[in-house]
Amino acid sequence: MPRPNGFAYEAHTSGTVHITHHHRPATTLQGDRAARFLTEVTTAPDPQLVMARWTGNYKRGNERTARNHPRNRR
């Protein structure tokens, strides 16, 4: 499974955090969620994985299998 890359974040003095993926806006966090994100991303061994998880932009590896299942075909 490929590792996530291309994520970046900007923490602003107002307490807002903007997360981008390949220079495009992915999500904005404010308040308590922003503080929890900053704590997690600064202590994690892989910040890219943390940002991918917080934005919902990550794959689990089973998308192709699920798409090809007879129940999901149209």
mmCIF file of C-alpha atoms in Angstrom:
data_model
loop_
_atom_site.group_PDB
_atom_site.id
_atom_site.type_symbol
_atom_site.label_atom_id
_atom_site.label_comp_id
_atom_site.label_asym_id
_atom_site.label_seq_id
_atom_site.Cartn_x
_atom_site.Cartn_y
_atom_site.Cartn_z
ATOM 1 C CA MET A 1 0.000 0.000 0.000
ATOM 2 C CA PRO A 2 1.504 3.372 -0.966
ATOM 3 C CA ARG A 3 2.279 5.795 1.812
ATOM 4 C CA PRO A 4 0.415 9.126 1.776
ATOM 5 C CA ASN A 5 2.378 12.174 0.670
ATOM 6 C CA GLY A 6 1.795 15.726 -0.493
ATOM 7 C CA PHE A 7 0.098 16.926 2.689
ATOM 8 C CA ALA A 8 1.010 20.156 4.446
ATOM 9 C CA TYR A 9 -0.561 22.228 7.187
ATOM 10 C CA GLU A 10 -0.498 25.832 8.331
ATOM 11 C CA ALA A 11 -1.274 26.745 11.924
ATOM 12 C CA HIS A 12 -2.521 30.307 12.354
ATOM 13 C CA THR A 13 -2.427 32.454 15.486
ATOM 14 C CA SER A 14 -6.221 32.506 15.539
ATOM 15 C CA GLY A 15 -6.171 28.785 16.380
ATOM 16 C CA THR A 16 -7.197 27.673 12.888
ATOM 17 C CA VAL A 17 -5.282 24.962 11.036
ATOM 18 C CA HIS A 18 -5.489 24.622 7.239
ATOM 19 C CA ILE A 19 -4.484 21.268 5.767
ATOM 20 C CA THR A 20 -3.656 21.075 2.066
ATOM 21 C CA HIS A 21 -2.994 18.170 -0.262
ATOM 22 C CA HIS A 22 -0.742 18.960 -3.228
ATOM 23 C CA HIS A 23 -1.324 22.687 -2.582
ATOM 24 C CA ARG A 24 -5.118 22.330 -2.696
ATOM 25 C CA PRO A 25 -7.286 22.914 0.385
ATOM 26 C CA ALA A 26 -8.282 19.625 2.023
ATOM 27 C CA THR A 27 -9.812 20.728 5.330
ATOM 28 C CA THR A 28 -9.863 23.442 7.968
ATOM 29 C CA LEU A 29 -9.794 22.692 11.683
ATOM 30 C CA GLN A 30 -10.733 25.103 14.449
ATOM 31 C CA GLY A 31 -10.789 25.159 18.226
ATOM 32 C CA ASP A 32 -10.372 21.898 20.110
ATOM 33 C CA ARG A 33 -10.051 19.806 16.952
ATOM 34 C CA ALA A 34 -7.190 21.995 15.737
ATOM 35 C CA ALA A 35 -5.391 21.678 19.075
ATOM 36 C CA ARG A 36 -5.787 17.885 19.091
ATOM 37 C CA PHE A 37 -4.521 17.708 15.508
ATOM 38 C CA LEU A 38 -1.440 19.805 16.294
ATOM 39 C CA THR A 39 -0.616 17.623 19.294
ATOM 40 C CA GLU A 40 -0.963 14.455 17.251
ATOM 41 C CA VAL A 41 0.890 15.642 14.148
ATOM 42 C CA THR A 42 3.890 16.941 16.118
ATOM 43 C CA THR A 43 4.319 13.718 18.102
ATOM 44 C CA ALA A 44 3.562 11.182 15.358
ATOM 45 C CA PRO A 45 6.350 9.278 13.617
ATOM 46 C CA ASP A 46 4.621 9.837 10.240
ATOM 47 C CA PRO A 47 2.900 13.251 10.003
ATOM 48 C CA GLN A 48 1.733 12.505 6.430
ATOM 49 C CA LEU A 49 -0.344 9.580 7.669
ATOM 50 C CA VAL A 50 -1.864 11.731 10.428
ATOM 51 C CA MET A 51 -2.863 14.435 7.936
ATOM 52 C CA ALA A 52 -4.316 11.848 5.550
ATOM 53 C CA ARG A 53 -6.399 10.375 8.346
ATOM 54 C CA TRP A 54 -7.680 13.762 9.570
ATOM 55 C CA THR A 55 -8.724 14.763 6.048
ATOM 56 C CA GLY A 56 -10.289 11.411 5.234
ATOM 57 C CA ASN A 57 -7.999 11.158 2.227
ATOM 58 C CA TYR A 58 -6.579 7.696 2.634
ATOM 59 C CA LYS A 59 -7.297 4.307 1.173
ATOM 60 C CA ARG A 60 -7.694 1.031 2.975
ATOM 61 C CA GLY A 61 -6.639 -1.182 0.079
ATOM 62 C CA ASN A 62 -10.013 -2.867 -0.451
ATOM 63 C CA GLU A 63 -11.690 -0.367 -2.785
ATOM 64 C CA ARG A 64 -11.070 -2.377 -5.952
ATOM 65 C CA THR A 65 -12.290 -5.594 -4.338
ATOM 66 C CA ALA A 66 -15.440 -3.899 -3.076
ATOM 67 C CA ARG A 67 -16.110 -2.230 -6.437
ATOM 68 C CA ASN A 68 -15.889 -5.585 -8.230
ATOM 69 C CA HIS A 69 -18.174 -7.417 -5.812
ATOM 70 C CA PRO A 70 -21.429 -8.542 -7.521
ATOM 71 C CA ARG A 71 -23.523 -6.672 -4.972
ATOM 72 C CA ASN A 72 -21.906 -3.361 -5.984
ATOM 73 C CA ARG A 73 -22.084 -3.846 -9.751
ATOM 74 C CA ARG A 74 -24.841 -2.154 -11.703
#
